[in-house]
GROMACS .gro file of C-alpha atoms in nm:
model
  445
    1MET     CA    1   0.000   0.000   0.000
    2SER     CA    2   0.142   0.336  -0.105
    3MET     CA    3   0.181   0.595   0.171
    4ASP     CA    4   0.308   0.878  -0.049
    5PHE     CA    5   0.169   1.230  -0.026
    6GLY     CA    6   0.001   1.378  -0.333
    7LEU     CA    7  -0.276   1.597  -0.479
    8TYR     CA    8  -0.589   1.420  -0.604
    9GLN     CA    9  -0.919   1.541  -0.754
   10GLN     CA   10  -1.241   1.389  -0.624
   11GLN     CA   11  -1.606   1.465  -0.697
   12SER     CA   12  -1.870   1.429  -0.425
   13MET     CA   13  -2.233   1.527  -0.360
   14LYS     CA   14  -2.312   1.733  -0.050
   15LEU     CA   15  -2.630   1.883   0.088
   16ILE     CA   16  -2.554   2.238   0.201
   17MET     CA   17  -2.793   2.440   0.416
   18THR     CA   18  -2.775   2.791   0.269
   19ASN     CA   19  -2.877   3.101   0.462
   20GLU     CA   20  -3.176   3.147   0.231
   21LEU     CA   21  -3.297   2.789   0.286
   22ARG     CA   22  -3.251   2.823   0.661
   23GLN     CA   23  -3.451   3.145   0.648
   24ALA     CA   24  -3.734   2.977   0.455
   25ILE     CA   25  -3.752   2.694   0.711
   26THR     CA   26  -3.758   2.945   0.996
   27ILE     CA   27  -4.036   3.149   0.833
   28LEU     CA   28  -4.244   2.833   0.786
   29GLN     CA   29  -4.249   2.751   1.157
   30TYR     CA   30  -4.328   3.107   1.271
   31SER     CA   31  -4.672   3.190   1.406
   32VAL     CA   32  -4.853   3.497   1.271
   33SER     CA   33  -4.732   3.723   1.553
   34GLU     CA   34  -4.376   3.587   1.534
   35LEU     CA   35  -4.370   3.634   1.157
   36ASN     CA   36  -4.484   3.996   1.186
   37ALA     CA   37  -4.221   4.063   1.455
   38TYR     CA   38  -3.952   3.903   1.236
   39LEU     CA   39  -4.053   4.112   0.933
   40HIS     CA   40  -4.040   4.434   1.133
   41GLU     CA   41  -3.690   4.341   1.248
   42GLN     CA   42  -3.591   4.287   0.886
   43GLN     CA   43  -3.745   4.622   0.796
   44LEU     CA   44  -3.511   4.798   1.039
   45GLU     CA   45  -3.212   4.649   0.855
   46ASN     CA   46  -3.350   4.674   0.501
   47PRO     CA   47  -3.447   5.020   0.372
   48LEU     CA   48  -3.619   4.870   0.066
   49MET     CA   49  -3.875   4.675   0.271
   50ASP     CA   50  -4.203   4.846   0.343
   51PHE     CA   51  -4.556   4.747   0.443
   52THR     CA   52  -4.893   4.841   0.304
   53ASN     CA   53  -5.256   4.762   0.365
   54GLU     CA   54  -5.283   4.621   0.015
   55GLN     CA   55  -5.183   4.277  -0.113
   56VAL     CA   56  -4.826   4.150  -0.122
   57VAL     CA   57  -4.628   4.288  -0.413
   58VAL     CA   58  -4.444   4.035  -0.630
   59GLU     CA   59  -4.224   4.176  -0.902
   60THR     CA   60  -4.131   3.971  -1.208
   61GLY     CA   61  -3.894   4.074  -1.485
   62THR     CA   62  -3.877   4.446  -1.558
   63GLN     CA   63  -4.246   4.518  -1.505
   64ASP     CA   64  -4.316   4.665  -1.164
   65ARG     CA   65  -4.653   4.635  -0.991
   66LEU     CA   66  -4.601   4.866  -0.696
   67SER     CA   67  -4.864   5.022  -0.470
   68MET     CA   68  -4.891   5.394  -0.405
   69TYR     CA   69  -4.815   5.537  -0.064
   70ASP     CA   70  -5.157   5.596   0.080
   71TYR     CA   71  -5.181   5.591   0.456
   72PRO     CA   72  -5.534   5.631   0.597
   73SER     CA   73  -5.607   5.908   0.843
   74PHE     CA   74  -5.744   5.759   1.161
   75HIS     CA   75  -5.881   6.087   1.293
   76GLU     CA   76  -5.982   6.264   0.975
   77GLY     CA   77  -6.267   6.503   1.042
   78GLU     CA   78  -6.238   6.466   1.420
   79ASN     CA   79  -6.194   6.806   1.585
   80ASP     CA   80  -6.169   6.667   1.936
   81TYR     CA   81  -5.875   6.436   1.862
   82SER     CA   82  -5.628   6.412   2.150
   83LEU     CA   83  -5.316   6.208   2.217
   84LEU     CA   84  -5.464   6.126   2.558
   85ASP     CA   85  -5.710   5.899   2.374
   86HIS     CA   86  -5.424   5.656   2.316
   87VAL     CA   87  -5.300   5.639   2.677
   88SER     CA   88  -5.350   5.288   2.815
   89ASP     CA   89  -5.614   5.253   3.084
   90GLU     CA   90  -5.456   5.035   3.352
   91THR     CA   91  -5.688   4.887   3.613
   92GLU     CA   92  -5.632   4.952   3.982
   93GLY     CA   93  -5.388   4.712   4.146
   94LEU     CA   94  -5.419   4.538   4.481
   95GLN     CA   95  -5.172   4.770   4.658
   96ASP     CA   96  -5.355   5.081   4.527
   97TYR     CA   97  -5.689   4.942   4.639
   98VAL     CA   98  -5.557   4.869   4.990
   99LEU     CA   99  -5.377   5.205   5.018
  100ASN     CA  100  -5.699   5.388   4.932
  101GLN     CA  101  -5.870   5.213   5.223
  102ILE     CA  102  -5.581   5.290   5.457
  103GLY     CA  103  -5.614   5.659   5.368
  104MET     CA  104  -5.967   5.659   5.512
  105ILE     CA  105  -5.862   5.509   5.848
  106ASN     CA  106  -5.768   5.730   6.142
  107LEU     CA  107  -5.415   5.615   6.230
  108THR     CA  108  -5.111   5.765   6.394
  109ASP     CA  109  -4.821   5.853   6.164
  110HIS     CA  110  -4.618   5.570   6.314
  111MET     CA  111  -4.885   5.307   6.257
  112ARG     CA  112  -4.969   5.444   5.910
  113ARG     CA  113  -4.606   5.394   5.809
  114ILE     CA  114  -4.616   5.031   5.930
  115VAL     CA  115  -4.948   4.953   5.761
  116THR     CA  116  -4.833   5.115   5.436
  117TYR     CA  117  -4.517   4.903   5.438
  118LEU     CA  118  -4.725   4.589   5.499
  119SER     CA  119  -4.964   4.670   5.215
  120LEU     CA  120  -4.672   4.705   4.976
  121SER     CA  121  -4.540   4.366   5.097
  122LEU     CA  122  -4.850   4.179   4.977
  123ASP     CA  123  -4.786   3.939   4.690
  124GLU     CA  124  -5.013   3.908   4.386
  125ASN     CA  125  -5.240   3.665   4.574
  126GLY     CA  126  -5.277   3.894   4.876
  127TYR     CA  127  -5.053   3.695   5.111
  128LEU     CA  128  -4.767   3.820   5.329
  129ALA     CA  129  -4.465   3.613   5.229
  130HIS     CA  130  -4.279   3.685   5.554
  131SER     CA  131  -4.367   3.633   5.918
  132ALA     CA  132  -4.441   3.915   6.163
  133LEU     CA  133  -4.096   3.868   6.320
  134GLU     CA  134  -3.917   3.899   5.986
  135LEU     CA  135  -4.123   4.205   5.891
  136ALA     CA  136  -4.049   4.365   6.229
  137GLU     CA  137  -3.677   4.311   6.173
  138ASP     CA  138  -3.697   4.461   5.825
  139MET     CA  139  -3.873   4.773   5.957
  140THR     CA  140  -3.680   4.781   6.290
  141GLU     CA  141  -4.015   4.800   6.469
  142CYS     CA  142  -4.163   4.630   6.773
  143ILE     CA  143  -4.327   4.299   6.682
  144SER     CA  144  -4.646   4.393   6.871
  145ASP     CA  145  -4.685   4.702   6.652
  146VAL     CA  146  -4.630   4.495   6.338
  147GLN     CA  147  -4.890   4.240   6.453
  148GLN     CA  148  -5.134   4.526   6.513
  149GLY     CA  149  -5.062   4.650   6.159
  150ILE     CA  150  -5.124   4.302   6.017
  151ALA     CA  151  -5.459   4.293   6.199
  152ILE     CA  152  -5.552   4.623   6.032
  153ILE     CA  153  -5.457   4.486   5.688
  154GLN     CA  154  -5.665   4.175   5.752
  155SER     CA  155  -5.969   4.391   5.830
  156LEU     CA  156  -5.961   4.546   5.482
  157GLU     CA  157  -6.117   4.427   5.158
  158PRO     CA  158  -6.089   4.195   4.979
  159TYR     CA  159  -6.132   3.984   5.290
  160GLY     CA  160  -5.854   3.728   5.333
  161ILE     CA  161  -5.555   3.948   5.246
  162GLY     CA  162  -5.268   3.977   5.491
  163ALA     CA  163  -5.266   3.603   5.570
  164CYS     CA  164  -4.947   3.400   5.581
  165ASN     CA  165  -5.105   3.073   5.459
  166LEU     CA  166  -5.425   2.927   5.317
  167LYS     CA  167  -5.567   2.827   5.653
  168GLU     CA  168  -5.537   3.178   5.793
  169CYS     CA  169  -5.679   3.326   5.472
  170LEU     CA  170  -5.996   3.114   5.496
  171LEU     CA  171  -6.038   3.187   5.868
  172ILE     CA  172  -6.013   3.562   5.804
  173GLN     CA  173  -6.296   3.535   5.553
  174LEU     CA  174  -6.507   3.345   5.809
  175THR     CA  175  -6.464   3.622   6.069
  176HIS     CA  176  -6.621   3.875   5.831
  177MET     CA  177  -6.937   3.670   5.778
  178GLU     CA  178  -7.258   3.745   5.964
  179VAL     CA  179  -7.342   3.381   6.044
  180LYS     CA  180  -7.076   3.191   6.238
  181ASP     CA  181  -7.042   2.815   6.192
  182PRO     CA  182  -6.823   2.642   6.455
  183LEU     CA  183  -6.799   2.321   6.249
  184THR     CA  184  -6.664   2.504   5.943
  185GLU     CA  185  -6.410   2.687   6.157
  186SER     CA  186  -6.302   2.362   6.324
  187VAL     CA  187  -6.262   2.182   5.990
  188ILE     CA  188  -6.045   2.463   5.852
  189LYS     CA  189  -5.833   2.479   6.167
  190ASN     CA  190  -5.782   2.107   6.222
  191HIS     CA  191  -5.875   1.901   5.914
  192LEU     CA  192  -5.788   2.103   5.605
  193ASP     CA  193  -5.544   1.835   5.485
  194LEU     CA  194  -5.810   1.561   5.520
  195LEU     CA  195  -6.062   1.780   5.340
  196ALA     CA  196  -5.825   1.822   5.047
  197LYS     CA  197  -5.806   1.441   5.017
  198ASN     CA  198  -6.187   1.402   5.042
  199LYS     CA  199  -6.154   1.192   5.359
  200TYR     CA  200  -6.496   1.296   5.482
  201LYS     CA  201  -6.545   0.983   5.695
  202ASP     CA  202  -6.235   1.062   5.903
  203ILE     CA  203  -6.351   1.419   5.955
  204ALA     CA  204  -6.702   1.306   6.050
  205LYS     CA  205  -6.559   1.060   6.301
  206LYS     CA  206  -6.327   1.315   6.463
  207GLU     CA  207  -6.593   1.587   6.479
  208ASN     CA  208  -6.871   1.343   6.572
  209VAL     CA  209  -7.103   1.466   6.295
  210SER     CA  210  -7.274   1.308   5.995
  211LEU     CA  211  -7.122   1.273   5.648
  212GLU     CA  212  -7.392   1.506   5.512
  213GLU     CA  213  -7.278   1.783   5.747
  214VAL     CA  214  -6.916   1.740   5.638
  215GLN     CA  215  -7.026   1.749   5.275
  216TYR     CA  216  -7.213   2.075   5.340
  217VAL     CA  217  -6.904   2.226   5.504
  218ALA     CA  218  -6.685   2.115   5.213
  219ASP     CA  219  -6.923   2.276   4.961
  220PHE     CA  220  -6.927   2.597   5.163
  221ILE     CA  221  -6.547   2.617   5.191
  222GLN     CA  222  -6.522   2.586   4.813
  223THR     CA  223  -6.715   2.915   4.786
  224LEU     CA  224  -6.436   3.097   4.973
  225ASN     CA  225  -6.154   3.262   4.780
  226PRO     CA  226  -5.811   3.100   4.839
  227LYS     CA  227  -5.636   3.384   4.650
  228PRO     CA  228  -5.822   3.709   4.726
  229GLY     CA  229  -5.551   3.928   4.574
  230ALA     CA  230  -5.567   3.749   4.240
  231LEU     CA  231  -5.882   3.948   4.156
  232PHE     CA  232  -5.656   4.247   4.087
  233HIS     CA  233  -5.386   4.057   3.899
  234LYS     CA  234  -5.480   4.035   3.533
  235GLU     CA  235  -5.261   3.910   3.253
  236PRO     CA  236  -5.279   4.110   2.931
  237ALA     CA  237  -5.511   3.952   2.676
  238ARG     CA  238  -5.335   3.751   2.408
  239TYR     CA  239  -5.524   3.720   2.085
  240VAL     CA  240  -5.480   3.432   1.843
  241VAL     CA  241  -5.510   3.507   1.474
  242PRO     CA  242  -5.613   3.199   1.271
  243ASP     CA  243  -5.391   3.121   0.973
  244VAL     CA  244  -5.668   2.942   0.781
  245THR     CA  245  -6.045   2.910   0.792
  246VAL     CA  246  -6.257   2.607   0.703
  247SER     CA  247  -6.618   2.675   0.610
  248LEU     CA  248  -6.896   2.462   0.465
  249ILE     CA  249  -7.019   2.604   0.132
  250ASN     CA  250  -7.269   2.416  -0.087
  251ASP     CA  251  -7.206   2.091   0.103
  252ARG     CA  252  -6.828   2.119   0.049
  253PHE     CA  253  -6.558   2.226   0.288
  254VAL     CA  254  -6.361   2.524   0.158
  255VAL     CA  255  -6.015   2.601   0.300
  256LYS     CA  256  -5.897   2.961   0.273
  257LEU     CA  257  -5.596   3.147   0.404
  258ASN     CA  258  -5.682   3.425   0.644
  259GLU     CA  259  -5.601   3.753   0.468
  260GLU     CA  260  -5.519   3.918   0.801
  261SER     CA  261  -5.239   3.667   0.855
  262LYS     CA  262  -5.070   3.763   0.529
  263PRO     CA  263  -4.801   4.029   0.576
  264LYS     CA  264  -4.832   4.296   0.306
  265ILE     CA  265  -4.480   4.371   0.177
  266ARG     CA  266  -4.377   4.617  -0.092
  267ILE     CA  267  -4.062   4.778  -0.227
  268ASN     CA  268  -3.976   5.134  -0.129
  269ARG     CA  269  -3.965   5.329  -0.455
  270ASP     CA  270  -3.727   5.599  -0.335
  271TYR     CA  271  -3.457   5.347  -0.243
  272LYS     CA  272  -3.523   5.131  -0.549
  273ARG     CA  273  -3.415   5.416  -0.777
  274LEU     CA  274  -3.066   5.376  -0.631
  275LEU     CA  275  -3.030   5.050  -0.828
  276THR     CA  276  -2.918   5.269  -1.119
  277ASN     CA  277  -2.682   5.474  -0.906
  278GLU     CA  278  -2.345   5.540  -1.063
  279GLU     CA  279  -2.153   5.448  -0.749
  280GLN     CA  280  -2.082   5.077  -0.755
  281HIS     CA  281  -2.086   5.019  -0.377
  282VAL     CA  282  -2.427   5.191  -0.345
  283GLN     CA  283  -2.569   4.990  -0.635
  284ALA     CA  284  -2.432   4.662  -0.490
  285TYR     CA  285  -2.580   4.736  -0.147
  286ILE     CA  286  -2.927   4.821  -0.286
  287LYS     CA  287  -2.918   4.511  -0.510
  288GLN     CA  288  -2.841   4.291  -0.210
  289LYS     CA  289  -3.127   4.438  -0.007
  290TYR     CA  290  -3.361   4.412  -0.306
  291ASP     CA  291  -3.281   4.042  -0.342
  292GLN     CA  292  -3.346   3.993   0.030
  293VAL     CA  293  -3.696   4.141  -0.001
  294GLN     CA  294  -3.768   3.920  -0.301
  295TRP     CA  295  -3.648   3.609  -0.120
  296ILE     CA  296  -3.852   3.689   0.192
  297THR     CA  297  -4.160   3.746  -0.024
  298ARG     CA  298  -4.112   3.410  -0.198
  299SER     CA  299  -4.052   3.236   0.137
  300ILE     CA  300  -4.374   3.379   0.280
  301GLU     CA  301  -4.568   3.273  -0.029
  302GLN     CA  302  -4.419   2.924  -0.003
  303ARG     CA  303  -4.515   2.918   0.367
  304HIS     CA  304  -4.875   3.001   0.282
  305GLN     CA  305  -4.895   2.739   0.008
  306THR     CA  306  -4.748   2.469   0.237
  307ILE     CA  307  -4.995   2.551   0.517
  308LEU     CA  308  -5.280   2.549   0.266
  309LYS     CA  309  -5.181   2.207   0.123
  310VAL     CA  310  -5.142   2.056   0.470
  311MET     CA  311  -5.475   2.199   0.589
  312LYS     CA  312  -5.662   2.066   0.284
  313CYS     CA  313  -5.521   1.721   0.351
  314ILE     CA  314  -5.620   1.744   0.719
  315VAL     CA  315  -5.977   1.831   0.617
  316GLN     CA  316  -5.989   1.522   0.395
  317LYS     CA  317  -5.851   1.297   0.668
  318GLN     CA  318  -6.066   1.450   0.944
  319TYR     CA  319  -6.387   1.494   0.746
  320SER     CA  320  -6.598   1.347   1.029
  321PHE     CA  321  -6.459   1.605   1.272
  322PHE     CA  322  -6.546   1.903   1.054
  323LYS     CA  323  -6.887   1.754   0.975
  324HIS     CA  324  -6.999   1.628   1.317
  325GLY     CA  325  -6.764   1.773   1.581
  326PRO     CA  326  -6.468   1.690   1.811
  327ALA     CA  327  -6.618   1.359   1.925
  328TYR     CA  328  -6.552   1.222   1.575
  329LEU     CA  329  -6.181   1.303   1.559
  330GLU     CA  330  -5.995   1.021   1.385
  331PRO     CA  331  -5.642   0.892   1.458
  332MET     CA  332  -5.387   1.069   1.240
  333THR     CA  333  -5.008   1.110   1.239
  334LEU     CA  334  -4.758   1.342   1.073
  335LYS     CA  335  -4.656   1.055   0.847
  336ASP     CA  336  -5.009   1.021   0.709
  337ILE     CA  337  -5.007   1.384   0.596
  338SER     CA  338  -4.647   1.379   0.468
  339LEU     CA  339  -4.718   1.077   0.244
  340GLU     CA  340  -5.034   1.237   0.109
  341VAL     CA  341  -4.888   1.582   0.041
  342GLY     CA  342  -4.545   1.459  -0.065
  343ILE     CA  343  -4.332   1.651   0.186
  344HIS     CA  344  -4.116   1.546   0.479
  345GLU     CA  345  -4.264   1.488   0.825
  346SER     CA  346  -4.047   1.766   0.969
  347THR     CA  347  -4.198   2.008   0.715
  348VAL     CA  348  -4.549   1.903   0.820
  349SER     CA  349  -4.450   1.958   1.183
  350ARG     CA  350  -4.316   2.306   1.110
  351ALA     CA  351  -4.625   2.392   0.905
  352THR     CA  352  -4.860   2.299   1.189
  353VAL     CA  353  -4.682   2.420   1.502
  354LYS     CA  354  -4.836   2.739   1.646
  355LYS     CA  355  -5.076   2.760   1.351
  356TYR     CA  356  -5.452   2.786   1.408
  357VAL     CA  357  -5.763   2.714   1.204
  358GLN     CA  358  -6.108   2.867   1.248
  359THR     CA  359  -6.384   2.606   1.214
  360SER     CA  360  -6.756   2.595   1.281
  361TRP     CA  361  -6.668   2.411   1.604
  362GLY     CA  362  -6.425   2.676   1.727
  363LEU     CA  363  -6.059   2.773   1.699
  364TYR     CA  364  -5.808   2.484   1.700
  365GLU     CA  365  -5.433   2.452   1.673
  366LEU     CA  366  -5.335   2.236   1.377
  367LYS     CA  367  -5.140   2.008   1.613
  368TYR     CA  368  -5.474   1.919   1.773
  369PHE     CA  369  -5.567   1.701   1.476
  370PHE     CA  370  -5.263   1.472   1.520
  371ASN     CA  371  -5.323   1.202   1.781
  372ALA     CA  372  -5.243   0.839   1.827
  373ALA     CA  373  -5.487   0.551   1.787
  374VAL     CA  374  -5.622   0.380   2.098
  375GLY     CA  375  -5.751   0.025   2.103
  376LYS     CA  376  -5.665  -0.314   1.958
  377LYS     CA  377  -5.724  -0.426   1.602
  378THR     CA  378  -6.032  -0.625   1.701
  379PHE     CA  379  -6.205  -0.295   1.775
  380SER     CA  380  -6.247   0.017   1.568
  381ALA     CA  381  -5.952   0.248   1.624
  382ALA     CA  382  -6.032   0.566   1.816
  383SER     CA  383  -5.822   0.874   1.868
  384SER     CA  384  -5.691   0.962   2.211
  385GLU     CA  385  -5.881   1.291   2.199
  386ARG     CA  386  -6.205   1.108   2.123
  387VAL     CA  387  -6.150   0.877   2.421
  388LYS     CA  388  -6.098   1.182   2.644
  389ILE     CA  389  -6.424   1.336   2.524
  390TYR     CA  390  -6.626   1.024   2.605
  391LEU     CA  391  -6.440   0.978   2.934
  392LYS     CA  392  -6.523   1.333   3.042
  393ARG     CA  393  -6.885   1.286   2.933
  394LEU     CA  394  -6.921   0.967   3.140
  395ILE     CA  395  -6.780   1.136   3.450
  396ASN     CA  396  -7.004   1.442   3.410
  397GLU     CA  397  -7.313   1.219   3.385
  398GLU     CA  398  -7.219   0.976   3.664
  399ASN     CA  399  -7.400   0.940   3.996
  400LYS     CA  400  -7.184   1.148   4.227
  401GLN     CA  401  -7.283   0.935   4.525
  402LYS     CA  402  -7.154   0.627   4.336
  403PRO     CA  403  -6.884   0.757   4.101
  404LEU     CA  404  -6.743   0.535   3.828
  405SER     CA  405  -6.410   0.370   3.889
  406ASP     CA  406  -6.140   0.369   3.621
  407GLN     CA  407  -6.208   0.001   3.551
  408LYS     CA  408  -6.582   0.062   3.519
  409ILE     CA  409  -6.517   0.347   3.273
  410ALA     CA  410  -6.290   0.121   3.070
  411ASP     CA  411  -6.564  -0.145   3.060
  412ILE     CA  412  -6.828   0.106   2.943
  413LEU     CA  413  -6.601   0.240   2.671
  414LYS     CA  414  -6.546  -0.116   2.551
  415GLU     CA  415  -6.906  -0.235   2.564
  416GLU     CA  416  -7.095   0.077   2.449
  417TYR     CA  417  -6.845   0.266   2.233
  418PHE     CA  418  -6.623  -0.021   2.110
  419MET     CA  419  -6.305   0.139   2.247
  420ASN     CA  420  -6.072  -0.119   2.394
  421VAL     CA  421  -5.901   0.103   2.653
  422SER     CA  422  -5.717  -0.032   2.956
  423ARG     CA  423  -5.773   0.089   3.310
  424ARG     CA  424  -5.427   0.247   3.319
  425THR     CA  425  -5.503   0.440   3.000
  426VAL     CA  426  -5.826   0.570   3.155
  427ALA     CA  427  -5.632   0.680   3.466
  428LYS     CA  428  -5.371   0.851   3.249
  429TYR     CA  429  -5.626   1.045   3.044
  430ARG     CA  430  -5.826   1.132   3.356
  431GLU     CA  431  -5.517   1.288   3.514
  432GLU     CA  432  -5.444   1.480   3.192
  433LEU     CA  433  -5.796   1.623   3.215
  434HIS     CA  434  -5.730   1.717   3.582
  435ILE     CA  435  -6.013   1.495   3.704
  436THR     CA  436  -5.977   1.340   4.048
  437SER     CA  437  -6.021   0.971   4.129
  438SER     CA  438  -6.358   0.814   4.209
  439SER     CA  439  -6.295   0.828   4.584
  440GLN     CA  440  -6.230   1.203   4.566
  441ARG     CA  441  -6.531   1.266   4.340
  442LYS     CA  442  -6.772   1.093   4.575
  443ARG     CA  443  -7.041   1.301   4.743
  444PHE     CA  444  -7.248   1.206   5.047
  445SER     CA  445  -7.549   1.427   4.990
   0.00000   0.00000   0.00000
């Protein structure tokens, strides 16, 4: 075998991931909001990219089809227009609500300072995260004064704030009620852990009362608010824009892209004129940015076409769902769609993640339609989502004094709905639906 050094020519085939291809893949998996954010980032770097309320501009050859710059006036003809109309209206927070009540109480300056500090120490649920001793050390105050300040906070609305734990929060709410119930107070003080586990018999035995009385107490405690401060903590609303809509027209399902989800891109005319600039470096820069806009436009159009193809195939596979509702969802995998459409499974996954469709049954994420089959071959295959729907229906209609066990639910699904589901599968789906076991669902009255 020769070990000499030398220069040799060799041809080989390689798959190279270009920046443009990577960009197209990234654009495909973006949601509507992420895509708009990405395009606005690109606009900051590309002076040729602009947006309009009209349709996307696609330029071919030397013929330009560009839109005019026409921005609508949002306050045309309005004489009382003011910038204050656009100031956000933030709702009152918990601390502000408590401070307003403190301002109406006759307190010494010393105690007002303590109570104000305590009100600002409330968390979003209305609890004090630190003990009276720790708060006294933080403020370098006497612990008796801090405890007096905590009592003042606990007397304010919403009732239950200023507590250090759930038990104290519920007891505070009881003290502000007109009718006092010693049994309810005793259950909260001594048996809250047993109540959480639905061990009503143990509570009835220790309190020497009937199961019906314990059930009444449990129902009443559920009307109390375990997080009184959460009423003032509101997350900003997040709106979902559907990428496609499916509607029934003349007995046929029609799939259409949502026009609002289509970014409207155009070329800035002023910068485009620089393509004929005499300076080479200016012309090269504008040409590069022009090509970027064209590539992004093609990538977005390819994204829309891929989503449209995948959604049409989903409608064909899940015809029963769109016709009759979620209870008729069929088993379907990414592979089923990829073979039908002729694209890779990863492309199907990217085309469906964080994408939504508006149907006559509501708004659904495209990932919702992909679910595994449940049951053996001797029975008709059912989707996991369909099993969950029937499982939830059985539990909602059960006799609460004799709730169905997981095995009994599995037997009913097998005998009445021809779904061969094991007891462990029923338990798994029940936990996914956040439904407690039969012993915890049992009622005694």
